[in-house]
Coordinates of C-alpha atoms and ligand atoms in Angstrom, one line a residue:
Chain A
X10 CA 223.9 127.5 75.1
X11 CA 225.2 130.0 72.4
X12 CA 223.5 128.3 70.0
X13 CA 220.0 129.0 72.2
X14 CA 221.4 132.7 72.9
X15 CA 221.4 133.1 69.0
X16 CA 218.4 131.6 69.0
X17 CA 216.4 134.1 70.8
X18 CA 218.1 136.8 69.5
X19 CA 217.4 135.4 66.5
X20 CA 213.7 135.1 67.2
X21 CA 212.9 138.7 69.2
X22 CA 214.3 140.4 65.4
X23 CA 211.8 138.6 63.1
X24 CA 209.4 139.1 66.6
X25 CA 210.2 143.1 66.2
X26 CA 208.7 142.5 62.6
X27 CA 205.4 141.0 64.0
X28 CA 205.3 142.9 67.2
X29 CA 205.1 146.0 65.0
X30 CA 201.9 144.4 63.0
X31 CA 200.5 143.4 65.9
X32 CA 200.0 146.9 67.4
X33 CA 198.4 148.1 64.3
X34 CA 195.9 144.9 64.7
X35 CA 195.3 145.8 68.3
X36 CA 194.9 149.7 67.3
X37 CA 192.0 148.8 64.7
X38 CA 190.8 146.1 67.2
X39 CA 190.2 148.8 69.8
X40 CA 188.0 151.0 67.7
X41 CA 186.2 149.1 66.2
X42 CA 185.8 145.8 67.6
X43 CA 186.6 143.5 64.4
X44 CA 189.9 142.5 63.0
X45 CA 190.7 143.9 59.6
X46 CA 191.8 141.0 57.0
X47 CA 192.9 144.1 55.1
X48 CA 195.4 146.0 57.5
X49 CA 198.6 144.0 55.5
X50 CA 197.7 145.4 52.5
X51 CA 197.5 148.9 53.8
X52 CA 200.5 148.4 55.3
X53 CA 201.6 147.7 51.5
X54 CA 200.1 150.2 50.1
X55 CA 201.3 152.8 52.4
X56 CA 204.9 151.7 51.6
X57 CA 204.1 151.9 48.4
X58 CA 203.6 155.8 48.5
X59 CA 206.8 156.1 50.5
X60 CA 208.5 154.3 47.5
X61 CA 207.0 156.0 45.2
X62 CA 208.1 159.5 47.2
X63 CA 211.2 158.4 47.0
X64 CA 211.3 157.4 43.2
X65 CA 210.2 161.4 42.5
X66 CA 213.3 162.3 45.1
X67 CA 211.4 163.0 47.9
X68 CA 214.7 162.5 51.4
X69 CA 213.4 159.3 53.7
X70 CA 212.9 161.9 56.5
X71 CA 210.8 163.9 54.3
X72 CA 208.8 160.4 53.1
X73 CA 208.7 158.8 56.6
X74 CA 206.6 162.1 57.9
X75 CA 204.7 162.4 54.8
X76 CA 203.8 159.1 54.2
X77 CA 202.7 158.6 57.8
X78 CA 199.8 162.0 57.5
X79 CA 198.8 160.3 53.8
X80 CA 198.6 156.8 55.2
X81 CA 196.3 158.4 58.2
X82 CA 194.5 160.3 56.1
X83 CA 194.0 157.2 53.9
X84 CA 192.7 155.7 57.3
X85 CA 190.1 158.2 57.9
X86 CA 189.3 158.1 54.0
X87 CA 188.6 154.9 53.1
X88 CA 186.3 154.2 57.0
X89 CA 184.4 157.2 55.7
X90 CA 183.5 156.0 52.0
X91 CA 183.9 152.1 53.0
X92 CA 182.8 151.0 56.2
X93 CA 181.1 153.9 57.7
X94 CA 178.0 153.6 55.3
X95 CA 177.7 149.8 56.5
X96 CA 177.3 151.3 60.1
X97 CA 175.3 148.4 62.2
X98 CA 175.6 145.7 59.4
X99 CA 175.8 142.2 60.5
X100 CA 180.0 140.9 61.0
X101 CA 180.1 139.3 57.4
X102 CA 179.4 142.3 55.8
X103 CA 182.5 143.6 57.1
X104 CA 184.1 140.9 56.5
X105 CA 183.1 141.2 53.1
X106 CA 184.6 144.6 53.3
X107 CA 187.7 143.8 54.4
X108 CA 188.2 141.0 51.5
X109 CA 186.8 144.0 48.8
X110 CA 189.1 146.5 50.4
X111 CA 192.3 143.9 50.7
X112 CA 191.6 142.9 47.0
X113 CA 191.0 146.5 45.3
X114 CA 194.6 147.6 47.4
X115 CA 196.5 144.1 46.5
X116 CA 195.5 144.7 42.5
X117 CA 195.8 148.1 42.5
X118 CA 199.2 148.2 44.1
X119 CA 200.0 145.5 41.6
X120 CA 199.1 147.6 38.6
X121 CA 200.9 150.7 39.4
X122 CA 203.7 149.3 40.7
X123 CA 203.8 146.3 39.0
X124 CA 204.7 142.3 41.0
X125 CA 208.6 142.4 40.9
X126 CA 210.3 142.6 44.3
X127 CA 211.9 145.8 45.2
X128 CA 214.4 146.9 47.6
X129 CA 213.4 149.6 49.9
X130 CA 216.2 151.7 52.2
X131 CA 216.2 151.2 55.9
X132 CA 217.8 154.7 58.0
X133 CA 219.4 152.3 60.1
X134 CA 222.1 150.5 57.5
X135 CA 222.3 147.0 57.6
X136 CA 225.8 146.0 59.8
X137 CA 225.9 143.6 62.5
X138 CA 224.5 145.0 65.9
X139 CA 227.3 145.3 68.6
X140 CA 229.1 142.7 66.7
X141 CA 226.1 140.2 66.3
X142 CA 225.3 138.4 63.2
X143 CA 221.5 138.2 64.2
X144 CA 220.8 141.0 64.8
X145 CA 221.3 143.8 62.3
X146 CA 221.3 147.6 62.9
X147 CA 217.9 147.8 61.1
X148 CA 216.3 145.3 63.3
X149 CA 217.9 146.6 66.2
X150 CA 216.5 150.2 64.8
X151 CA 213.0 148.6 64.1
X152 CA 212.6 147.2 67.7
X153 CA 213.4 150.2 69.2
X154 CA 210.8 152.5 66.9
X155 CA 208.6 149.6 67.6
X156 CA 208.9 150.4 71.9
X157 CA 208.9 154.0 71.1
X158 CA 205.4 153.9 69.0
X159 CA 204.3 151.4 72.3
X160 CA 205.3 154.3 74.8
X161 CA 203.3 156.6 72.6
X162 CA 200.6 154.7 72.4
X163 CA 200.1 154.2 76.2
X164 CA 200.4 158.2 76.3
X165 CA 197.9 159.0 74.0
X166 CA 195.8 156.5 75.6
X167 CA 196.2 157.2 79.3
X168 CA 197.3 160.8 79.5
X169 CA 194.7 162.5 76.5
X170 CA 191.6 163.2 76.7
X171 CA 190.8 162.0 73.0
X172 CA 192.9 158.8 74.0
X173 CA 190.3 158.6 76.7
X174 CA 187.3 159.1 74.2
X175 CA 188.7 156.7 72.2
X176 CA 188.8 154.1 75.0
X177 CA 185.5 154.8 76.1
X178 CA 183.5 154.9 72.4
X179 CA 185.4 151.4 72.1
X180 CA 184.1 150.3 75.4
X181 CA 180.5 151.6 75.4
X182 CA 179.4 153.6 72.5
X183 CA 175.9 154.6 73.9
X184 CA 177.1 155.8 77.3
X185 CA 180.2 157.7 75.3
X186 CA 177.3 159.3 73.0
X187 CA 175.5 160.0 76.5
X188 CA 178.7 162.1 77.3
X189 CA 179.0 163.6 74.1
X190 CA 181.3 161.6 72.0
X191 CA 181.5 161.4 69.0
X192 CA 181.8 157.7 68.5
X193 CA 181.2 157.9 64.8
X194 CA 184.8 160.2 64.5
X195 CA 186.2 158.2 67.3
X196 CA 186.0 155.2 64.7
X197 CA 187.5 157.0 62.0
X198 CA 190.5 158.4 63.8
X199 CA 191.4 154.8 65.0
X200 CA 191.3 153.8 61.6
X201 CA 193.5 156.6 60.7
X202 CA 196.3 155.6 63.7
X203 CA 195.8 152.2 62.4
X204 CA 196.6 153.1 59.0
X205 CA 199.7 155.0 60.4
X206 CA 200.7 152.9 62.5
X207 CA 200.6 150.2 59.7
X208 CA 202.7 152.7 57.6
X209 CA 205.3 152.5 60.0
X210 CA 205.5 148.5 60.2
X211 CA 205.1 148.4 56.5
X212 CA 208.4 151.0 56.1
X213 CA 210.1 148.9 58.6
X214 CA 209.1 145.7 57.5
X215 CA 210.2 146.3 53.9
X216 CA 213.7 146.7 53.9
X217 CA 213.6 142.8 55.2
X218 CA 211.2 141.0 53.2
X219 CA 211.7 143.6 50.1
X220 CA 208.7 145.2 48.3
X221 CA 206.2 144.1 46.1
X222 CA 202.2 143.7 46.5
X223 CA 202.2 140.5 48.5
X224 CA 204.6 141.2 51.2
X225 CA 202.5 141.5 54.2
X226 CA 200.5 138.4 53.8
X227 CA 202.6 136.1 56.2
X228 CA 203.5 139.2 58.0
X229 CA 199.6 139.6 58.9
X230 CA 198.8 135.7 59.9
X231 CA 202.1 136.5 62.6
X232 CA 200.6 139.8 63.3
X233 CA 197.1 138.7 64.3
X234 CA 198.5 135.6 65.9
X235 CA 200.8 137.9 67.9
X236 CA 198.3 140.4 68.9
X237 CA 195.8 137.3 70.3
X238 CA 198.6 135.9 71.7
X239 CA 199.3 139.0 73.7
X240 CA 195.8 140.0 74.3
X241 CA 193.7 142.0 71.5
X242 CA 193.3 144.8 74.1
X243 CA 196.7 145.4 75.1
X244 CA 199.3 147.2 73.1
X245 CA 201.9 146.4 75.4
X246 CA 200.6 142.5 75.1
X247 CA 200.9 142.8 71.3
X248 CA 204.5 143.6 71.5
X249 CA 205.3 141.1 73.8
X250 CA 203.1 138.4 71.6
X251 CA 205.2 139.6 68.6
X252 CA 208.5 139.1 70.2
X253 CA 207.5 135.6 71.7
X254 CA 205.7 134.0 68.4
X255 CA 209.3 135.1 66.6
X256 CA 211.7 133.8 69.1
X257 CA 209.1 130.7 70.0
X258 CA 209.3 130.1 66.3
X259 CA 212.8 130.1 65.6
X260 CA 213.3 127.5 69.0
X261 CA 210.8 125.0 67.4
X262 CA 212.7 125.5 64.3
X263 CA 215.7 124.5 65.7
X264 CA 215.3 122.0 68.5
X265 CA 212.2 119.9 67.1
X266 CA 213.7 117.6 65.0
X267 CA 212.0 117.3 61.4
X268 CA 209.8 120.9 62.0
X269 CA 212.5 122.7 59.9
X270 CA 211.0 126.0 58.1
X271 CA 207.5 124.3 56.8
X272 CA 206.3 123.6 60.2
X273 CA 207.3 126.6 62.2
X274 CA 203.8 128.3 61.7
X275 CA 201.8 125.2 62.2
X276 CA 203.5 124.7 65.3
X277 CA 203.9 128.1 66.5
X278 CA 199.9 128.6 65.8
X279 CA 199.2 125.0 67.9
X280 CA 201.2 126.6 71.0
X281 CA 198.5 129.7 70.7
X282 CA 195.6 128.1 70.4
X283 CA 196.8 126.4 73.6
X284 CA 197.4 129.3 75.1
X285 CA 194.1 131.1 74.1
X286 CA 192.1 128.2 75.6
X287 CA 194.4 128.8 79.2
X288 CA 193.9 132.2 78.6
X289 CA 191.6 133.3 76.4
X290 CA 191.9 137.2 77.2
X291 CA 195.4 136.5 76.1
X292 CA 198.6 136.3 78.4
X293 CA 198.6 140.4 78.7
X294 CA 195.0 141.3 78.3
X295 CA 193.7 142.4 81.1
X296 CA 190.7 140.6 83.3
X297 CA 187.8 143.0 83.7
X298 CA 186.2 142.2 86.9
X299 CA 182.0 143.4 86.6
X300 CA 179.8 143.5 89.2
X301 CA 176.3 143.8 88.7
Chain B
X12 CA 159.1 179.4 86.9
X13 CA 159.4 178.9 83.0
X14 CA 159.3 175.4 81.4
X15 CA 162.3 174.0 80.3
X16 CA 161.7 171.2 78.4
X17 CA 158.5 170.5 76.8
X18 CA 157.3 167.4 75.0
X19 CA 154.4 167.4 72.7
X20 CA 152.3 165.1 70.6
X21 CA 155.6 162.6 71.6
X22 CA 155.1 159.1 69.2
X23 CA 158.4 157.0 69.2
X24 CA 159.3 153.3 67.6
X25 CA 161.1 150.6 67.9
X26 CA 160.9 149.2 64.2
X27 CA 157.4 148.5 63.9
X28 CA 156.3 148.5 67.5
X29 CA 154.8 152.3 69.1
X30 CA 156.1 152.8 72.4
X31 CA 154.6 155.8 72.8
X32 CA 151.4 157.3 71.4
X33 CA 151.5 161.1 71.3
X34 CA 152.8 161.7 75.1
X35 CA 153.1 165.3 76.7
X36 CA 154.9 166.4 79.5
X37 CA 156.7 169.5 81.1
X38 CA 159.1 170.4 83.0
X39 CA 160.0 173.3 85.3
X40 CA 163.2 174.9 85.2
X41 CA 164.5 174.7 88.9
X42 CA 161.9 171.7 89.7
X43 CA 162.7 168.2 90.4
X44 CA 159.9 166.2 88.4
X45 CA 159.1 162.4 88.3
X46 CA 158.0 160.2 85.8
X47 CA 156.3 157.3 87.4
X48 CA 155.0 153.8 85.9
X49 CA 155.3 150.4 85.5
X50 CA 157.6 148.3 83.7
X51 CA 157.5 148.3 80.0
X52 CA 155.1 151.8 79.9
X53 CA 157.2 153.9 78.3
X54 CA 159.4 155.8 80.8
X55 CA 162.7 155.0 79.7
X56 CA 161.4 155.4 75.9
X57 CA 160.6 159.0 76.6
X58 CA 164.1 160.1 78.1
X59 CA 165.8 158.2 75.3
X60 CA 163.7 160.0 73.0
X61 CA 164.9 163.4 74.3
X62 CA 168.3 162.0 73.9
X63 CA 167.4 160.7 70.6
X64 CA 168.6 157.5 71.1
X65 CA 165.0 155.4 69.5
X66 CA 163.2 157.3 66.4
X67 CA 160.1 159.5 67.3
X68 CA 157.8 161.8 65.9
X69 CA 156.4 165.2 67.8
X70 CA 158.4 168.0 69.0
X71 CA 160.8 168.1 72.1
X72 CA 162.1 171.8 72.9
X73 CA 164.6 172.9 75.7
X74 CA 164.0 176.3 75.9
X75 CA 162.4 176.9 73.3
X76 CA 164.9 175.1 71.1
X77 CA 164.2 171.8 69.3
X78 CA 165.6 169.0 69.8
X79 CA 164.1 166.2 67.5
X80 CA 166.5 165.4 65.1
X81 CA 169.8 166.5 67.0
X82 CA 172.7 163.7 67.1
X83 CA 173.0 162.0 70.9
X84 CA 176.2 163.2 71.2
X85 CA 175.4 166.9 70.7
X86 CA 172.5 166.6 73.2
X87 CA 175.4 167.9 76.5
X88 CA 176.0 170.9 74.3
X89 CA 172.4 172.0 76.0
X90 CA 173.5 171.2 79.3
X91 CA 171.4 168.3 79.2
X92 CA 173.2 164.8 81.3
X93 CA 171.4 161.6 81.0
X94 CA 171.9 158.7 83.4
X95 CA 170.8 156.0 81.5
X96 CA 169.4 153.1 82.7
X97 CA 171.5 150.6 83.6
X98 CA 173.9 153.4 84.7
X99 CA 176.1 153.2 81.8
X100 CA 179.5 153.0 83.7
X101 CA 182.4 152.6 81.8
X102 CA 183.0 149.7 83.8
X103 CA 186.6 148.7 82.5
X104 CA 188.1 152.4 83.3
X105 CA 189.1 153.9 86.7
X106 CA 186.5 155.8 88.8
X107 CA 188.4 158.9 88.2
X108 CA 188.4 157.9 84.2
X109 CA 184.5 157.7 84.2
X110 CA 184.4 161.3 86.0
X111 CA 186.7 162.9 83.2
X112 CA 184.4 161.1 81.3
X113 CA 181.5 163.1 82.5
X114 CA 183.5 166.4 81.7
X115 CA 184.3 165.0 77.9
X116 CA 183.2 168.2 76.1
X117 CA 184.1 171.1 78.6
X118 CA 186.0 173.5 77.8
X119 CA 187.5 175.0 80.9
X120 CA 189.8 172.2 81.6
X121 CA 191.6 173.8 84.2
X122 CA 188.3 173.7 86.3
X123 CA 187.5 169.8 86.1
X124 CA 190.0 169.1 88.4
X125 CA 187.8 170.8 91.2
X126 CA 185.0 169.1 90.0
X127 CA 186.0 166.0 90.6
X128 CA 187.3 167.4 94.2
X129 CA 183.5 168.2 94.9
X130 CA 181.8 164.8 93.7
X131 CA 184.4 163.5 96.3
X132 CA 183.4 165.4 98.6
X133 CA 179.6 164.8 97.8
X134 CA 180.4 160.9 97.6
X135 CA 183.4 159.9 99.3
X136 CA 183.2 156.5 99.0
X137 CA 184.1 157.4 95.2
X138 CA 187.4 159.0 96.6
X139 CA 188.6 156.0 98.4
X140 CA 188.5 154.2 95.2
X141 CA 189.2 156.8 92.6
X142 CA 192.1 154.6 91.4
X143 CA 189.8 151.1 91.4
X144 CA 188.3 149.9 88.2
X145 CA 184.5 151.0 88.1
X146 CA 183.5 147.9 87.3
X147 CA 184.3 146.6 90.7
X148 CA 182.4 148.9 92.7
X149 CA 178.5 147.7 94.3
X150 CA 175.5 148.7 92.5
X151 CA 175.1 151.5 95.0
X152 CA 178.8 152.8 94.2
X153 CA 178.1 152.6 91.0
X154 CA 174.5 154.2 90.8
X155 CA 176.6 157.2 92.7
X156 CA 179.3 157.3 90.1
X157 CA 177.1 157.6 87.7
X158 CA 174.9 160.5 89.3
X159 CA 178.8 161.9 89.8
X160 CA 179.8 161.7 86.4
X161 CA 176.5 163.2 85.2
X162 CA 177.2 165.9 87.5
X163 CA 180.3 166.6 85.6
X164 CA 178.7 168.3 82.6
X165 CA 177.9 171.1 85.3
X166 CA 174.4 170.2 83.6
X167 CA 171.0 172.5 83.7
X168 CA 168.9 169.7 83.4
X169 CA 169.6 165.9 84.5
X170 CA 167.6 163.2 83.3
X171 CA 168.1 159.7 85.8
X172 CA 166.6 156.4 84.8
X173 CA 165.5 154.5 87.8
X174 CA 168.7 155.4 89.9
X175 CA 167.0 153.5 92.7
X176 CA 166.9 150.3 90.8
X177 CA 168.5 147.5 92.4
X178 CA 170.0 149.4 95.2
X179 CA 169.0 148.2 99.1
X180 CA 166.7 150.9 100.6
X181 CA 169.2 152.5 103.0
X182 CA 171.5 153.5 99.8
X183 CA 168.3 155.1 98.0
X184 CA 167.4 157.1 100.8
X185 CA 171.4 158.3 100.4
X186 CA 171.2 158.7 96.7
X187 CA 167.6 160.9 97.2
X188 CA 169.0 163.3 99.7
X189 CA 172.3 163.9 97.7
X190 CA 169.8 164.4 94.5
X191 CA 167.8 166.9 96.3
X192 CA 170.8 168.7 97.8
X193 CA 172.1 169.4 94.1
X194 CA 168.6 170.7 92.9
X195 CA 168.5 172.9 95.5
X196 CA 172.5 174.0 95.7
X197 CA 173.3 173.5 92.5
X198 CA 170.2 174.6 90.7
X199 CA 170.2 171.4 88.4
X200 CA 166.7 171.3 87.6
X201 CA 165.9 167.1 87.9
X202 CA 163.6 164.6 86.0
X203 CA 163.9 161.6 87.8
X204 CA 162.1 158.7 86.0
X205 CA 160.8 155.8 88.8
X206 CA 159.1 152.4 89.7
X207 CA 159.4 153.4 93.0
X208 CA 157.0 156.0 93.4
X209 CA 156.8 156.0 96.8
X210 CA 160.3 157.8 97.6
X211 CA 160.0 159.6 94.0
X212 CA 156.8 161.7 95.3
X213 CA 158.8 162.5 98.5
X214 CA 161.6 163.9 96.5
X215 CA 159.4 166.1 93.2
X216 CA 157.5 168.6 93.6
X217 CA 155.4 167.6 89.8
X218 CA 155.0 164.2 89.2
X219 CA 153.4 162.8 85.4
X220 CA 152.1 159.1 85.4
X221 CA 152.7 157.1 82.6
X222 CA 150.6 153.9 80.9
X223 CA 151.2 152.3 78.3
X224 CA 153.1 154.9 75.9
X225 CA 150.6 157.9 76.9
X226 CA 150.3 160.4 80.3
X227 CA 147.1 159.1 82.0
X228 CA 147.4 161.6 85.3
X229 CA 150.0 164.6 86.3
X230 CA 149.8 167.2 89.3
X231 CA 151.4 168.4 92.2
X232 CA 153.7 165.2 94.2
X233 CA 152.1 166.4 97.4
X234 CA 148.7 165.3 96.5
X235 CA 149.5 162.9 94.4
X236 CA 151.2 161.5 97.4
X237 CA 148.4 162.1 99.9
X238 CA 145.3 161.1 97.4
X239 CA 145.1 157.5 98.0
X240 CA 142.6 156.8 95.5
X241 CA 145.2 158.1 92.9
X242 CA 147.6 156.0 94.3
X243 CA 145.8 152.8 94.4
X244 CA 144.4 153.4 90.7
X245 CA 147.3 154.6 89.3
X246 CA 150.6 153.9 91.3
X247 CA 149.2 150.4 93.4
X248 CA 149.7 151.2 96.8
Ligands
ADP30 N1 164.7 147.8 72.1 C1 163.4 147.6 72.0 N2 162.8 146.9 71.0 C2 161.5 146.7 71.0 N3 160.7 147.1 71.9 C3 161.1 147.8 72.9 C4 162.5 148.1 73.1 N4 162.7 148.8 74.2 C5 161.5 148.9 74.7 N5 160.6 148.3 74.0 C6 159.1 148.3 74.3 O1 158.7 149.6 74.5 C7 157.8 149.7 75.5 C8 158.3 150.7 76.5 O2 159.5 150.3 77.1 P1 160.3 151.1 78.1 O3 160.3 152.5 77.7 O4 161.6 150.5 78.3 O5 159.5 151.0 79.4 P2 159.9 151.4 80.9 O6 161.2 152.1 80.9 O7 158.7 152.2 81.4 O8 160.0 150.1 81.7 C9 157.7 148.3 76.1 O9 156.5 147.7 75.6 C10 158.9 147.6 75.6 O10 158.6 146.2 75.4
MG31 MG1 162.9 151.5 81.8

């Protein structure tokens, strides 16, 4: 029984790790429909800037702020040059995008700040959590920024009336145009919060798996799994999907004979797919009824 | 009574294909005017061209301004609101939702909230399920929510695409008296775009008929109504 207790605690702290991912895969998701293949490496490269604020002396609550307003300006930045002028273009295109933008960030990252691993400081210290060995303060710290950027998030979106532009230039761009949205901004600033928001993990996520240009990539393949998992329209459900791919993870680890590390992903992938063919809006998303 | 919005010389495309072929039509300011045709003749194509939402050539003006060129979203800053066809509900979102929707760009806030009060009151069924997901409410519900939502701009002019379309005859004759009610309360001058021309002449007071991508008759409803020779060439019945 201890040994399962562990377990899950175990699990929901890598979870926190993907949980955070997850919401900035549901936050692009949302505005503009695709997944991004690229969102790990802006994650990176966002860290990246809050390392390298840091290197020139810059305090972590200086770099946290300022590297959050770069990273969403970044956001809005790169939709405007990149993805913007590919406006109705056919799915591979942006796809195509993505894989330019995810290899331009990955190399140039690399260049700058050269491939060797680098530690990065967590606010929270690294002791045991009320005593626990599996849980740390940082990944305590991390989950709980991680429900606090979630109560946000349902804020912005239920209680302002951008959130509710947002929502609706997501959901039917010609009727939000009909209104007067602007659905071409409403894209950008969702890239921006995604960019953020993907700041944030990145920052979080670094102190655990240490810094360098390839960090994210596992990160990402949990992240997306977690948000599908959860449901790809619901933040909430994203969270939730991240906390149950880590601690479903770490069970088959343990109590499958022979799965071991290697086969934790496979295995943990298999259970979603099952899920997604149960449910394919995802346990959390919700069901839309339409009449007609 | 001035004309609010004229169309002139009105040519639009749909990549190679011309919908419409150098179509002109006015409106009153005040009036409730119908557009009236068959399917595929070019009705919805000319209030999506005002809207421009399909690429056209020709001039459109609301008093006296142009429009051609403007972006679809900036088109409410003229007080223009545009039930599409379709009705365009925001279908995943709340009824109350799709009515903040309608109020997007306002900038006295503080005076949405009465607003939404008064489309209640015009259409209470939209009160008893302000809460509910739009998406579940019949196509009458719906057709109303949309009117509502439109209504929410505190628009000049309204622009409805077929509202009548799919509804039971009962809820039309509903959805025709509450249109009529805000032309002549509200002063929201009305182009209503129709199959049904029947209950469209009862409610305009200028109707323009439409073939194939140009006007081919326009005049007073009334004796468009009562001129059954018109009616059986042009409208067939
Ligand atoms: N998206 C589109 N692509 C190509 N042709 C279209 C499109 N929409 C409408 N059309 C054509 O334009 C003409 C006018 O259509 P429309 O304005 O929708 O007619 P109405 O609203 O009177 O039924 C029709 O011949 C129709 O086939
Ligand atoms: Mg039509």
């Amino acid at each position: 029984m201890e040994l399962f207790v562990n377990q899950v605690l175990a699990g929901i702290s890598t979870g926190a790790i993907y949980a955070c991912m997850a919401l900035a895969v549901v936050m692009i998701y949302q505005a503009i429909d695709h997944l991004n293949f690229a969102q790990g490496e802006m994650a990176m490269f966002s860290t990246f800037i809050a390392y390298q604020l840091m290197q020139w002396g810059v305090p972590y609550w200086w770099t946290f702020p300022l590297t959050l307003i770069i990273s969403f300006a970044g956001g809005i930045a790169i939709e405007r040059a990149l993805f913007k002028p590919l406006g109705n273009a056919p799915v591979l295109v942006h796809v195509a995008g993505f894989i330019a933008l995810f290899a331009i960030l990955n190399s140039v990252a690399g260049l700058t700040w050269d491939w060797t691993i680098k530690q990065f400081p967590t606010p929270f210290g690294n002791a045991p959590f009320l005593g626990s060995q599996l849980i740390s303060t940082h990944q305590a710290g991390m989950i709980g920024i991680t429900f606090i950027l979630l109560i946000l998030l349902f804020v912005f979106f239920r209680f302002t009336r951008v959130g509710l532009a947002m929502r609706a230039a997501a959901a039917l761009p010609e009727s939000a145009k009909l209104v007067g949205i602007n659905v071409s901004w409403m894209i950008a600033l969702g890239w921006g919060m995604a960019s953020g928001i993907g700041a944030i993990a990145g920052i979080l996520i670094a102190p655990v798996v240490f810094l360098e240009p390839n960090m994210m990539g596992g990160v990402l393949v949990y992240g997306f799994a977690s948000a599908v998992l959860g449901g790809l329209t619901s933040p909430f459900g994203a969270v939730m999907g991240g906390f149950l791919v880590g601690v479903f993870e770490n069970l088959v680890g343990t109590y499958i004979p022979g799965v071991g590390n290697e086969l934790k992903l496979p295995i943990a992938l298999a259970l979603i797919v099952t899920v997604l063919v149960l449910k394919p809006g995802g346990l959390f998303g919700r069901a839309y009824v339409q009449r007609v | 009574m001035s004309t609010m919005l004229a169309i002139k010389e009105l040519r639009s495309y749909y990549g190679q294909v011309q919908a419409l072929h150098g179509l002109e039509l006015s409106i009153r300011e005040g009036a409730v005017t119908t557009l009236l045709g068959a399917n595929g003749a070019g009705k919805t194509t000319t209030i999506r061209a005002v809207c421009n939402m399909v690429r056209s050539t020709g001039s459109i003006e609301f008093e006296g301004k142009s429009l051609m060129g403007r972006p679809t979203e900036s088109i409410v800053q003229y007080g223009i609101a545009h039930v599409p066809q379709g009705r365009g509900t925001f279908t995943t979102m709340t009824v109350e939702e799709n009515l903040q929707l309608g109020a997007i760009t306002r900038k006295d806030i503080k005076a949405i909230g009465a607003d939404i009060e008064k489309m209640y009151a015009y259409f209470p069924v939209l009160k008893q399920r302000h809460t509910q997901q739009a998406g579940t409410l019949s196509g009458g519900e719906q057709q109303m929510l949309a009117v509502a939502r439109a209504l929410m701009l505190r628009p000049r002019l309204m622009l409805l695409d077929e509202p009548s379309f799919g509804l039971a005859p009962l809820v039309v004759r509903d959805l025709f008296g509450i249109l009529r009610k805000i032309n002549q309360e509200d002063k929201v001058t009305i182009l209503v775009v129709e199959q049904n021309a029947q209950l469209a002449l009862e409610l305009a007071e200028t109707a323009f008929v439409i073939e194939t991508g140009r006007i081919v008759m326009s005049g007073d409803a009334k004796e468009i109504a009562n001129n059954e020779d018109i009616r059986k060439s042009y409208l067939g019945y």
